[in-house]
Coordinates of C-alpha atoms and ligand atoms in Angstrom, one line a residue:
X1 CA 130.6 59.4 25.8
X2 CA 129.6 59.3 29.5
X3 CA 132.0 56.4 30.1
X4 CA 134.7 58.3 28.3
X5 CA 134.3 61.4 30.4
X6 CA 134.0 59.4 33.6
X7 CA 137.2 57.6 32.7
X8 CA 139.0 60.8 32.1
X9 CA 137.9 62.2 35.5
X10 CA 139.0 59.1 37.2
X11 CA 142.4 59.2 35.6
X12 CA 142.8 62.8 36.6
X13 CA 142.1 61.9 40.2
X14 CA 144.6 59.1 40.0
X15 CA 147.2 61.5 38.6
X16 CA 146.6 64.0 41.4
X17 CA 146.8 61.6 44.3
X18 CA 149.5 59.3 42.9
X19 CA 152.9 59.8 44.6
X20 CA 156.2 58.0 44.9
X21 CA 158.0 56.9 48.0
X22 CA 161.1 54.9 48.8
X23 CA 162.6 53.6 52.0
X24 CA 164.5 55.2 54.9
X25 CA 164.9 58.9 55.6
X26 CA 167.2 61.8 54.8
X27 CA 166.2 64.9 53.0
X28 CA 168.1 68.1 53.7
X29 CA 166.6 71.5 53.1
X30 CA 170.0 73.0 52.3
X31 CA 170.6 74.9 49.1
X32 CA 172.3 71.9 47.5
X33 CA 169.9 69.9 45.2
X34 CA 169.0 66.4 46.1
X35 CA 171.4 64.9 43.5
X36 CA 174.2 67.3 44.6
X37 CA 173.6 66.0 48.2
X38 CA 173.3 62.3 47.5
X39 CA 174.9 61.7 44.1
X40 CA 175.0 58.2 42.7
X41 CA 172.5 55.8 44.4
X42 CA 173.0 52.1 45.0
X43 CA 171.7 49.2 47.0
X44 CA 173.6 48.0 50.1
X45 CA 172.3 45.1 52.2
X46 CA 168.8 45.5 50.7
X47 CA 168.6 49.3 51.4
X48 CA 168.9 52.3 49.2
X49 CA 172.0 54.3 50.0
X50 CA 173.6 57.4 48.6
X51 CA 177.1 58.0 47.2
X52 CA 178.5 58.3 50.8
X53 CA 176.9 55.0 51.7
X54 CA 174.2 56.7 53.9
X55 CA 170.6 55.5 53.7
X56 CA 168.5 57.8 51.6
X57 CA 164.7 58.1 51.1
X58 CA 163.2 59.2 47.8
X59 CA 159.9 61.0 48.1
X60 CA 158.1 62.5 45.3
X61 CA 155.3 62.5 42.7
X62 CA 154.4 60.4 39.7
X63 CA 153.0 61.9 36.6
X64 CA 149.9 60.3 35.1
X65 CA 150.0 59.0 31.5
X66 CA 152.1 61.3 29.4
X67 CA 149.7 60.7 26.5
X68 CA 146.9 62.3 28.5
X69 CA 148.5 64.7 30.9
X70 CA 151.9 65.4 29.5
X71 CA 151.4 69.1 29.8
X72 CA 151.9 68.8 33.5
X73 CA 155.3 67.2 33.0
X74 CA 157.7 70.2 32.6
X75 CA 160.5 72.0 34.3
X76 CA 158.2 74.6 35.9
X77 CA 156.0 72.0 37.6
X78 CA 158.9 69.9 38.7
X79 CA 160.7 72.9 40.1
X80 CA 157.6 73.9 42.0
X81 CA 157.2 70.4 43.4
X82 CA 160.9 70.4 44.4
X83 CA 160.8 73.8 46.2
X84 CA 157.2 73.7 47.6
X85 CA 156.5 70.0 48.2
X86 CA 160.1 69.1 48.9
X87 CA 160.2 66.2 46.3
X88 CA 163.5 64.7 45.5
X89 CA 162.2 62.3 42.8
X90 CA 159.8 62.5 39.9
X91 CA 158.4 59.6 38.0
X92 CA 157.5 59.8 34.4
X93 CA 154.8 57.3 33.6
X94 CA 155.2 56.4 29.9
X95 CA 152.3 54.1 29.1
X96 CA 153.1 51.5 26.5
X97 CA 149.5 50.5 25.5
X98 CA 146.4 52.7 25.7
X99 CA 147.7 55.2 23.0
X100 CA 151.1 55.2 24.7
X101 CA 154.6 54.6 23.4
X102 CA 153.9 51.5 21.2
X103 CA 151.5 53.4 18.9
X104 CA 153.1 56.8 19.6
X105 CA 156.9 56.5 20.0
X106 CA 157.3 60.3 20.0
X107 CA 156.3 60.1 23.7
X108 CA 159.9 59.3 24.3
X109 CA 160.6 63.0 23.5
X110 CA 158.5 63.9 26.6
X111 CA 160.6 61.5 28.7
X112 CA 163.8 63.2 27.4
X113 CA 162.4 66.6 28.2
X114 CA 161.5 65.4 31.7
X115 CA 165.0 64.0 32.3
X116 CA 166.6 67.2 31.1
X117 CA 164.4 69.1 33.6
X118 CA 165.3 66.8 36.4
X119 CA 169.0 67.1 35.6
X120 CA 168.9 70.8 35.7
X121 CA 166.9 70.8 38.9
X122 CA 169.0 68.2 40.6
X123 CA 166.1 65.8 41.1
X124 CA 166.1 62.1 40.7
X125 CA 163.8 60.8 37.9
X126 CA 162.2 57.4 37.3
X127 CA 161.7 56.5 33.7
X128 CA 158.6 54.2 34.0
X129 CA 157.8 51.7 31.3
X130 CA 154.1 51.8 32.2
X131 CA 152.6 48.4 31.3
X132 CA 149.0 48.0 32.5
X133 CA 146.4 46.7 30.1
X134 CA 149.3 45.0 28.4
X135 CA 149.6 42.8 31.4
X136 CA 152.6 40.7 30.5
X137 CA 155.8 42.7 30.0
X138 CA 156.9 40.2 27.3
X139 CA 154.2 41.4 25.0
X140 CA 156.4 44.4 24.1
X141 CA 159.7 43.1 25.3
X142 CA 161.4 43.9 22.0
X143 CA 160.3 47.5 22.2
X144 CA 161.3 47.7 25.8
X145 CA 164.8 46.6 25.0
X146 CA 165.1 49.2 22.2
X147 CA 163.8 51.9 24.4
X148 CA 166.0 51.1 27.4
X149 CA 169.0 50.7 25.2
X150 CA 168.5 54.3 24.1
X151 CA 167.8 55.6 27.6
X152 CA 170.8 53.8 29.1
X153 CA 173.0 55.0 26.3
X154 CA 171.9 58.6 26.9
X155 CA 171.8 58.6 30.7
X156 CA 174.1 55.9 31.9
X157 CA 176.5 58.3 33.4
X158 CA 173.8 60.6 34.9
X159 CA 173.2 59.9 38.6
X160 CA 169.6 61.3 38.3
X161 CA 168.2 58.5 36.3
X162 CA 166.4 55.4 37.6
X163 CA 164.9 52.8 35.2
X164 CA 161.5 51.2 36.1
X165 CA 161.1 48.4 33.5
X166 CA 157.6 47.0 34.1
X167 CA 155.1 49.1 36.0
X168 CA 152.4 46.6 37.0
X169 CA 152.3 43.1 35.6
X170 CA 148.9 41.5 36.2
X171 CA 146.4 39.0 34.9
X172 CA 148.0 35.9 36.1
X173 CA 151.5 36.9 35.1
X174 CA 153.9 35.5 37.7
X175 CA 157.4 36.4 38.9
X176 CA 159.0 33.2 37.9
X177 CA 156.9 32.5 34.8
X178 CA 157.1 35.8 32.9
X179 CA 158.5 38.8 34.9
X180 CA 161.9 37.5 36.0
X181 CA 162.8 36.2 32.6
X182 CA 161.8 39.5 31.1
X183 CA 163.8 41.5 33.7
X184 CA 166.9 39.4 33.1
X185 CA 166.9 40.3 29.4
X186 CA 166.1 44.0 29.8
X187 CA 168.6 44.3 32.6
X188 CA 171.3 42.9 30.3
X189 CA 170.3 45.5 27.7
X190 CA 170.6 48.3 30.2
X191 CA 173.8 47.0 31.8
X192 CA 175.6 46.9 28.4
X193 CA 175.4 50.7 28.4
X194 CA 175.0 51.6 32.1
X195 CA 176.7 49.4 34.7
X196 CA 175.2 50.8 37.9
X197 CA 172.1 53.1 37.8
X198 CA 169.1 51.7 39.8
X199 CA 166.6 49.4 38.1
X200 CA 163.1 48.9 39.6
X201 CA 161.2 45.8 38.5
X202 CA 157.4 45.5 39.0
X203 CA 156.0 42.3 40.5
X204 CA 152.9 40.2 40.0
X205 CA 149.3 41.3 40.8
X206 CA 149.9 45.0 40.0
X207 CA 153.2 45.0 41.8
X208 CA 152.0 43.4 45.0
X209 CA 153.8 40.0 44.8
X210 CA 157.1 41.2 46.2
X211 CA 157.4 38.0 48.2
X212 CA 157.8 36.0 45.0
X213 CA 160.6 38.3 43.9
X214 CA 162.2 38.1 47.3
X215 CA 162.2 34.3 47.0
X216 CA 164.0 34.3 43.7
X217 CA 165.9 37.6 43.3
X218 CA 167.7 38.9 40.3
X219 CA 171.5 38.8 40.1
X220 CA 171.9 42.5 39.4
X221 CA 173.0 44.2 42.7
X222 CA 171.3 47.5 42.0
X223 CA 167.8 46.2 41.4
X224 CA 164.8 47.0 43.6
X225 CA 161.4 45.3 43.5
X226 CA 158.3 47.5 43.2
X227 CA 155.4 47.5 45.6
X228 CA 152.3 49.6 44.8
X229 CA 149.5 50.2 47.1
X230 CA 146.2 52.2 47.3
X231 CA 145.3 52.9 50.8
X232 CA 141.6 52.2 50.4
X233 CA 142.3 48.7 49.3
X234 CA 145.7 47.6 50.5
X235 CA 146.8 47.6 54.1
X236 CA 148.6 45.5 56.7
X237 CA 149.0 42.4 54.5
X238 CA 151.2 44.3 52.0
X239 CA 153.2 45.9 54.8
X240 CA 153.8 42.4 56.1
X241 CA 155.1 41.4 52.7
X242 CA 157.6 44.3 52.8
X243 CA 158.8 43.0 56.1
X244 CA 159.1 39.5 54.7
X245 CA 160.9 40.7 51.5
X246 CA 163.4 42.7 53.6
X247 CA 164.0 39.8 55.8
X248 CA 165.2 38.0 52.7
X249 CA 167.5 40.9 51.8
X250 CA 165.4 42.2 48.9
X251 CA 165.3 45.9 48.2
X252 CA 161.7 47.1 48.0
X253 CA 160.7 50.4 46.4
X254 CA 157.2 51.9 46.5
X255 CA 157.2 53.6 43.1
X256 CA 153.5 54.4 43.1
X257 CA 150.7 54.7 45.7
X258 CA 147.5 56.6 46.2
X259 CA 145.1 57.7 48.9
X260 CA 142.1 56.3 47.0
X261 CA 141.0 52.7 46.5
X262 CA 142.8 50.6 43.8
X263 CA 140.4 51.7 41.1
X264 CA 141.3 55.3 41.6
X265 CA 137.8 56.0 43.1
X266 CA 136.8 56.7 46.7
X267 CA 138.5 58.1 49.7
X268 CA 140.8 59.8 50.4
X269 CA 141.6 57.1 53.0
X270 CA 143.8 59.3 55.1
X271 CA 144.3 57.3 58.4
X272 CA 145.4 54.3 56.4
X273 CA 147.6 56.5 54.2
X274 CA 149.3 57.9 57.3
X275 CA 149.8 54.4 58.6
X276 CA 151.6 53.6 55.3
X277 CA 153.7 56.7 55.4
X278 CA 154.8 56.1 59.0
X279 CA 155.7 52.5 58.1
X280 CA 157.7 53.7 55.0
X281 CA 159.5 56.4 57.0
X282 CA 160.5 53.8 59.6
Ligands
MG1 MG1 175.4 54.7 35.6

């Protein structure tokens, strides 16, 4: 019981401090919504650009697991985050294992509710296939293809929607061995219904091994590779990897980070977090 309560507290902390960031800068405080301002996003020369071909930075917040804290994923909270925090993207973390989508497919309804809210608010939304304890994305590859076929069919013409197809591969799962083959298949599934919306692919070691992805990139031109960091654990060595990956022309997206250490405990480590934010803004 103590373990259970402690786990819940830790997860709540994670949920509160977890945010989302992309690269380069441009958010206007005009009355136009983010999606009205930037429209369809794409990748150009390894950078995220908007419909006018101008570099754009997505900044926002990730939910925690919908199966635990889905109540906080709703139009009111998203509107407040947009208007008060200035977010232009929201990430919906739909766990696969841990009482997530695999055993409770109705969680997809919460994702649909979140997408509808994001569309009405003009906010970008990341649909996150949140593998974690299920460390290899191939474990539930069939379910991923079914899920993303439905999502791409529903939202393929919506500029709001971004697909994140494998949150954090881990446990010895490598880019070339497991992740890239999985991403090729799921990308084909998505692209049969949606030719262009952004796809984010997680990388090895809880989305830290972007250098492996940069060395053997996917053929899809609108794919970005995920880097995740927690400021109490991850510092300059991961920023160096971003520099390396970009030197190889790979588009990198930080779809999750936190001010704690990697377990969700400790901190907040604010100076290191600021160093990260300055780096990402640059
Ligand atoms: Mg599309």
